[in-house]
CSV table of C-alpha atoms in Angstrom, one decimal:
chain,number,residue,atom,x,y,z
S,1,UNK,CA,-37.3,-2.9,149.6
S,2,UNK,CA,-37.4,-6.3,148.2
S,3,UNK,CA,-35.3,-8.1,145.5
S,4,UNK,CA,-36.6,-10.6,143.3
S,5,UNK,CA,-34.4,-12.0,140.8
S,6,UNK,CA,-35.0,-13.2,136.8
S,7,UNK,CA,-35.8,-17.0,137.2
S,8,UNK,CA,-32.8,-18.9,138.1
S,9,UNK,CA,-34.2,-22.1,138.3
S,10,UNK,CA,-36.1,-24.2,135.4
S,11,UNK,CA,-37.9,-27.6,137.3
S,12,UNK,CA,-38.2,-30.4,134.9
S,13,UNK,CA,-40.4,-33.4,136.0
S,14,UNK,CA,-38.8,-36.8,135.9
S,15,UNK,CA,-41.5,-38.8,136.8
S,16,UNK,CA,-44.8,-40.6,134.8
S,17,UNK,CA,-48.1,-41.4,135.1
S,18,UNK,CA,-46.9,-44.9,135.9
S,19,UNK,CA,-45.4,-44.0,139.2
S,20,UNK,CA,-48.3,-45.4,141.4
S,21,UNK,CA,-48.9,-48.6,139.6
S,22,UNK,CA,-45.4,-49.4,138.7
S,23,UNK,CA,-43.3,-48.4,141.2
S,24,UNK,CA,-40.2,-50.4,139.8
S,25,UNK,CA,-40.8,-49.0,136.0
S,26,UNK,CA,-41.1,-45.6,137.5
S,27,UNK,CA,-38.1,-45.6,139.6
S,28,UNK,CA,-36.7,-47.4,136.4
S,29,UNK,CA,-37.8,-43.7,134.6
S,30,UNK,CA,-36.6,-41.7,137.2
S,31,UNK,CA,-33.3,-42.9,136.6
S,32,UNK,CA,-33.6,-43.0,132.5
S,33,UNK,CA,-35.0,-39.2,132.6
S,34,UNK,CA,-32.1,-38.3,134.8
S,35,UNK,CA,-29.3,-40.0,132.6
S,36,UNK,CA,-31.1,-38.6,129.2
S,37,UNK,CA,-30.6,-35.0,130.8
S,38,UNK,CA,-27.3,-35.4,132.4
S,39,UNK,CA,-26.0,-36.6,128.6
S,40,UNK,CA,-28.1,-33.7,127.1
S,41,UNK,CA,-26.3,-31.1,128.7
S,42,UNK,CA,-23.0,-33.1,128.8
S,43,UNK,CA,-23.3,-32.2,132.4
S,44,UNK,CA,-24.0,-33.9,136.1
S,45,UNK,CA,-27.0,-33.0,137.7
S,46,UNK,CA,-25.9,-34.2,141.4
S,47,UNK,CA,-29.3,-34.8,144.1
S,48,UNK,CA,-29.3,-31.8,145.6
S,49,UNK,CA,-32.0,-30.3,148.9
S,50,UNK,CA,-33.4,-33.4,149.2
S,51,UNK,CA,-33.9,-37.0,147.6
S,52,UNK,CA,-37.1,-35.3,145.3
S,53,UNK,CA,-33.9,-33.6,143.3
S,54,UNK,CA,-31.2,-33.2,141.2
S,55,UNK,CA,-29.7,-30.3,139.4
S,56,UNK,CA,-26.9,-27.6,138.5
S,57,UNK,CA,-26.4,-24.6,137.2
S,58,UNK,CA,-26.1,-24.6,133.9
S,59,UNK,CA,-22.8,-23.5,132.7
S,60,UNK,CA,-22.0,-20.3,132.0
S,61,UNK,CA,-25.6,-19.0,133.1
S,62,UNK,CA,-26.9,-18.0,136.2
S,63,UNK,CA,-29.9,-20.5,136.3
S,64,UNK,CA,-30.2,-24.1,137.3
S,65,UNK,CA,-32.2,-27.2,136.0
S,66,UNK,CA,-33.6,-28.6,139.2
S,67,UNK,CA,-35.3,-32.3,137.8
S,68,UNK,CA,-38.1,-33.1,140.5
S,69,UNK,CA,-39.2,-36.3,141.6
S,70,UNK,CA,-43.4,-35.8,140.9
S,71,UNK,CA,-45.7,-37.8,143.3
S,72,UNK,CA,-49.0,-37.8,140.7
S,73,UNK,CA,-49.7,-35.9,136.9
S,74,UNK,CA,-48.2,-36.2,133.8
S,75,UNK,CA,-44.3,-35.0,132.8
S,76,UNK,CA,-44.0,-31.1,133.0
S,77,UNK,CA,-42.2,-28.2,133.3
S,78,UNK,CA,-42.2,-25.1,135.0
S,79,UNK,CA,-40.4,-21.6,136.1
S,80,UNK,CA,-39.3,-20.7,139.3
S,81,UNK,CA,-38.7,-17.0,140.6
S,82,UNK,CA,-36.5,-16.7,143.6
S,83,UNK,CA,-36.5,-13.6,146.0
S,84,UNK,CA,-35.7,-12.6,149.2
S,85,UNK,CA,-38.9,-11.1,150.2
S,86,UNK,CA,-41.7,-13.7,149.8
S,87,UNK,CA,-44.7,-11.8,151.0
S,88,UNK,CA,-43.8,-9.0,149.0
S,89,UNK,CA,-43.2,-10.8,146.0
S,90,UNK,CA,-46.1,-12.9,145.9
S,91,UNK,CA,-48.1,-9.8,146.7
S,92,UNK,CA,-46.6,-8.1,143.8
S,93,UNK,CA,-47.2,-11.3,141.3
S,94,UNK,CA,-50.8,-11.2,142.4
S,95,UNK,CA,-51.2,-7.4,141.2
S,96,UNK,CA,-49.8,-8.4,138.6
S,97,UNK,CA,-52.6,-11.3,137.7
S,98,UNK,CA,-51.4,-14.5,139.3
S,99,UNK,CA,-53.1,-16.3,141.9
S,100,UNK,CA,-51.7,-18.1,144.7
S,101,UNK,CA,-52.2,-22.2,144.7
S,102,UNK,CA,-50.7,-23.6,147.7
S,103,UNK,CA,-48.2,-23.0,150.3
S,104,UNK,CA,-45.5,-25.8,150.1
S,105,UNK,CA,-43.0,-26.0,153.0
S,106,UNK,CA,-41.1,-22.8,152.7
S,107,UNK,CA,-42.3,-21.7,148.8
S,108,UNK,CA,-45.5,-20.8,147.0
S,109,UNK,CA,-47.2,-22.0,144.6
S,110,UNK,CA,-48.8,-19.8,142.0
S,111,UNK,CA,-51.0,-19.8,138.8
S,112,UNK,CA,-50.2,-17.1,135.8
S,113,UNK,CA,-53.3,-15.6,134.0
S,114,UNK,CA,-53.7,-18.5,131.5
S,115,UNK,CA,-52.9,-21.5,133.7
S,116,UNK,CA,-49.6,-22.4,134.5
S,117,UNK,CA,-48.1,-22.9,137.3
S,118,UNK,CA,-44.9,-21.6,138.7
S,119,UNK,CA,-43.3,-21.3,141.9
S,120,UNK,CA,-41.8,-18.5,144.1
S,121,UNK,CA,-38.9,-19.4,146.5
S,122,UNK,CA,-37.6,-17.6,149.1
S,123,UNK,CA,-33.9,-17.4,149.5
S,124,UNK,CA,-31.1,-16.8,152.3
S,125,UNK,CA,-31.1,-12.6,152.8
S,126,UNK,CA,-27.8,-11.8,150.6
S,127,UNK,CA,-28.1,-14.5,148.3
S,128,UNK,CA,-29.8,-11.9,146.0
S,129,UNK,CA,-27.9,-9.1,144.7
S,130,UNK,CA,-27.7,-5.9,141.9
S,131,UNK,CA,-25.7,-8.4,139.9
S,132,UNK,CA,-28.4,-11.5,139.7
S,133,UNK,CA,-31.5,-9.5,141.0
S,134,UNK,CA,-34.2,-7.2,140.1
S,135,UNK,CA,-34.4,-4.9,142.5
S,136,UNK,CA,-38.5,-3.7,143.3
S,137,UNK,CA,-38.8,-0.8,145.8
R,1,UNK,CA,-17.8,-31.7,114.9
R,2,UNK,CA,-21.3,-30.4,115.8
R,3,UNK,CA,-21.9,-28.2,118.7
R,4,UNK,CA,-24.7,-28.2,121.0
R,5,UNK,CA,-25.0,-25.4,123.7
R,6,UNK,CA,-26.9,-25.5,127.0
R,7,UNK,CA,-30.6,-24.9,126.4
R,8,UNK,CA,-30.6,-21.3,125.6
R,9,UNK,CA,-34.4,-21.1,125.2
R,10,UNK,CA,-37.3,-21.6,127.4
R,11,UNK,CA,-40.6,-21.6,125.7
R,12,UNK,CA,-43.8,-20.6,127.4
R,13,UNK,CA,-46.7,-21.1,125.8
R,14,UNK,CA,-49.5,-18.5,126.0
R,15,UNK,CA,-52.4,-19.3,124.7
R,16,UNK,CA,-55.2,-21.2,125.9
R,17,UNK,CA,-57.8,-24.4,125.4
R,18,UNK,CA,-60.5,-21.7,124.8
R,19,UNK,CA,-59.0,-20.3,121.5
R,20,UNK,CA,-61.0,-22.0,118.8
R,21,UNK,CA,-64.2,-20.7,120.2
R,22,UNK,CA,-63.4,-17.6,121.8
R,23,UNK,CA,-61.1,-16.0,119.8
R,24,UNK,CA,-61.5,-12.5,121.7
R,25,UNK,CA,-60.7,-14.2,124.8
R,26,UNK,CA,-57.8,-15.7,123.8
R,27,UNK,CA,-56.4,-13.0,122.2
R,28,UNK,CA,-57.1,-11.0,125.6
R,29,UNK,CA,-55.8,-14.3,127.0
R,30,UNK,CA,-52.8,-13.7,125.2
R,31,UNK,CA,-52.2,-10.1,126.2
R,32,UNK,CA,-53.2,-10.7,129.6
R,33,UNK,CA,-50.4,-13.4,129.8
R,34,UNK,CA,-47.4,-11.6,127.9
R,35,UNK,CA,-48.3,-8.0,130.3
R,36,UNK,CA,-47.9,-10.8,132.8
R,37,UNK,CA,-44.4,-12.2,132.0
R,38,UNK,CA,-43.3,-8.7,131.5
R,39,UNK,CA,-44.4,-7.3,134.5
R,40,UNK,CA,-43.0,-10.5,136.6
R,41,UNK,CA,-39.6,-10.1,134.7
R,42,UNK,CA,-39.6,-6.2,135.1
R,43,UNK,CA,-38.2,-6.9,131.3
R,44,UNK,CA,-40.1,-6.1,128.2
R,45,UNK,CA,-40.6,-9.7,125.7
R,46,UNK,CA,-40.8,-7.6,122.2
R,47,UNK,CA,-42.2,-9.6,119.3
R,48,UNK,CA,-39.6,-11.9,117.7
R,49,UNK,CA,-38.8,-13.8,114.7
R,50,UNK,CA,-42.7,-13.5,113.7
R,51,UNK,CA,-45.9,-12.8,115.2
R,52,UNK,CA,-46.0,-16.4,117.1
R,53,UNK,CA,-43.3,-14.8,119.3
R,54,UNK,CA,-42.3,-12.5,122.5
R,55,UNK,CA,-39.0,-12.8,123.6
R,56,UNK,CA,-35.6,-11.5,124.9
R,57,UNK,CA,-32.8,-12.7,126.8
R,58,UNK,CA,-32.8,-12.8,130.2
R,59,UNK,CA,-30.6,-10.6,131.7
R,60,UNK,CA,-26.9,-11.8,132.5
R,61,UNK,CA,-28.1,-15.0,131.2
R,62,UNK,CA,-26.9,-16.7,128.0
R,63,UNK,CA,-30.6,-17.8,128.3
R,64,UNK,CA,-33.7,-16.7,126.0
R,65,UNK,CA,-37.1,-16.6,126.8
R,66,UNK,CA,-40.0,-17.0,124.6
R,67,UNK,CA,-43.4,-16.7,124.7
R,68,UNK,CA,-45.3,-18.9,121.7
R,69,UNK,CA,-48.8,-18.7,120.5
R,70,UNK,CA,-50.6,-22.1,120.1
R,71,UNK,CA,-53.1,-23.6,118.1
R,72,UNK,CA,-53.9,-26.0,120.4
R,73,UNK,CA,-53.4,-27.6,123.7
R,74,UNK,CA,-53.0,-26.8,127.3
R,75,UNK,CA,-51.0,-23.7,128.4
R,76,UNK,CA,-47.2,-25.3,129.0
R,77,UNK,CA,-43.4,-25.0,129.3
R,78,UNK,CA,-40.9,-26.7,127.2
R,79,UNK,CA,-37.2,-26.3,126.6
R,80,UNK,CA,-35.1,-25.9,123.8
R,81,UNK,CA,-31.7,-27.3,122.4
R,82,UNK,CA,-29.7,-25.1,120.3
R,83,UNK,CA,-27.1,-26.3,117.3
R,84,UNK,CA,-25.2,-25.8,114.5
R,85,UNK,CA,-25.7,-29.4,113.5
R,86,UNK,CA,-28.9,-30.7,113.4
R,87,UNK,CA,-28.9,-33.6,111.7
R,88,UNK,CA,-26.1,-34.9,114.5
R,89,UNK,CA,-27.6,-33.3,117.4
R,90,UNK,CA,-31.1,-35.2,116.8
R,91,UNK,CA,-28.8,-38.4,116.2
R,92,UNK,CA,-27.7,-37.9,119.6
R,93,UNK,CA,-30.5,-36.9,121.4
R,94,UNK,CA,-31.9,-40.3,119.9
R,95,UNK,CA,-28.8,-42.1,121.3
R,96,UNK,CA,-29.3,-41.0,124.4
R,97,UNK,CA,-33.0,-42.2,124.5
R,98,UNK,CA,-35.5,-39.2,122.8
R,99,UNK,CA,-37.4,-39.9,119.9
R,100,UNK,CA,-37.9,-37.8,116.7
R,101,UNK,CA,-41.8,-36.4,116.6
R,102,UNK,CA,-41.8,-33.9,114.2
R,103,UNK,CA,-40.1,-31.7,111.6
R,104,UNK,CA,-41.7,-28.3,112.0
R,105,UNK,CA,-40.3,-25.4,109.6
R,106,UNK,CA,-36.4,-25.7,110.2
R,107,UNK,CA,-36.3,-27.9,113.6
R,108,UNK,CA,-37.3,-31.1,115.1
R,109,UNK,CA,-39.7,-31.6,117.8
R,110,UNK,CA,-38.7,-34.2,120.0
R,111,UNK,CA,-40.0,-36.2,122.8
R,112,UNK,CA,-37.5,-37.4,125.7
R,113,UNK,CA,-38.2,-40.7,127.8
R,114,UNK,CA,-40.8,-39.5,129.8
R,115,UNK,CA,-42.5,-38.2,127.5
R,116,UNK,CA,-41.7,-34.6,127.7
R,117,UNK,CA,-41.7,-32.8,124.6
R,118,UNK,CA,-38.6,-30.7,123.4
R,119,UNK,CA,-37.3,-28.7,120.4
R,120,UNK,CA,-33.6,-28.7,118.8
R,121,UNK,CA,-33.1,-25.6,116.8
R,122,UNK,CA,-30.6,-24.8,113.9
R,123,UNK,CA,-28.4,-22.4,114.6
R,124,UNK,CA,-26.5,-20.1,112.0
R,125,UNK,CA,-22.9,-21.4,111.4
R,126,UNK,CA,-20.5,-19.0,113.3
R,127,UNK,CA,-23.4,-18.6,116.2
R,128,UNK,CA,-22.4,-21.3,118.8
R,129,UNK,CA,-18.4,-21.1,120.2
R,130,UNK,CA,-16.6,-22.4,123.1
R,131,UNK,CA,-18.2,-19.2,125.2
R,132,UNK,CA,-21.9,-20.4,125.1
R,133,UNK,CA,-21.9,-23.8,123.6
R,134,UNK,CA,-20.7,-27.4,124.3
R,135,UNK,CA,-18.9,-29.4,121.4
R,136,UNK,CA,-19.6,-32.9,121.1
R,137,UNK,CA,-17.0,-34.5,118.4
């Protein structure tokens, strides 16, 4: 048994193409992303895991906006799954057309049938449950 | 008063660069992407609003996603701003630092200060409430 959850995270990039050669105007956009966001929402998105984030949940839902401090490419966006059986999960994604990328610390990254990329993340056993979870046998 | 709710749509895009010249492709591109989604979701994305696109809300989520056919471009994510105002909302969003791009159909494509580009929808009156929307005076 294995539970894997709808996404409950959406990752938005904060940083630019400018990062390497302008450090100072891309910290300057870190910080301009993050307060356009934050007054979007009408919300704080605190740092959070580490200095490369800051997010919440978003209120009301069960997912959270996670903005991610990018070390190279352009501004993007991308899904998250969570689940508390990573092998099985990404096994099961595979099947089902994706392709793995990269192992990054604790999470994969994978590649959906036209392109994208997304990530799976494992979580703490219990965090997952009937009421936020899909349940995959 | 306008309300604005938390982003209640995430857009994937599911098409790819290859459509103008392979149209068989991408429309198996297309097919191979939304069995994808499905599958990964263990939720069936039924055609929506037109034929450009798949969608449903995810489960115990206020949140929608949607799965858009491109003419053009790279395979990608964006998010989406609900309202009952538009007019205000974009006035906002512009306050804030995002920039007006383009007036497609009924909404506004925007661009925030990254670069990152984002859409803010017109709701129906009566649609948004205290339950799944913020109220900005």
């Amino acid at each position: 048994m294995h539970s894997r959850p709808r996404p409950v995270a959406v990752a938005g990039a904060f940083d630019d193409l400018r990062r390497d050669t302008m450090a100072t105007m891309s910290h300057y956009s870190r910080v301009q992303e993050l307060a356009f966001w934050q007054g979007a929402l009408g919300q704080e998105l605190p740092g959070i895991y580490s200095a490369e984030y800051h997010g919440a949940f978003l209120r009301g839902t069960g997912l959270m906006l996670l903005m991610q401090r990018l070390e190279s490419g352009a501004p993007r966006v991308h899904l998250d799954i969570h689940t508390d059986d990573l092998d099985a999960e990404v096994a099961r994604l595979e099947r089902l057309g994706a392709e793995r990328v990269q192992k990054v610390q604790s999470w994969w990254v994978m590649r959906d049938p036209v392109g994208l990329l997304f990530c799976v993340l494992p979580m703490s056993p219990g965090s997952l449950n009937e009421e936020n979870a899909q349940r995959w046998e």
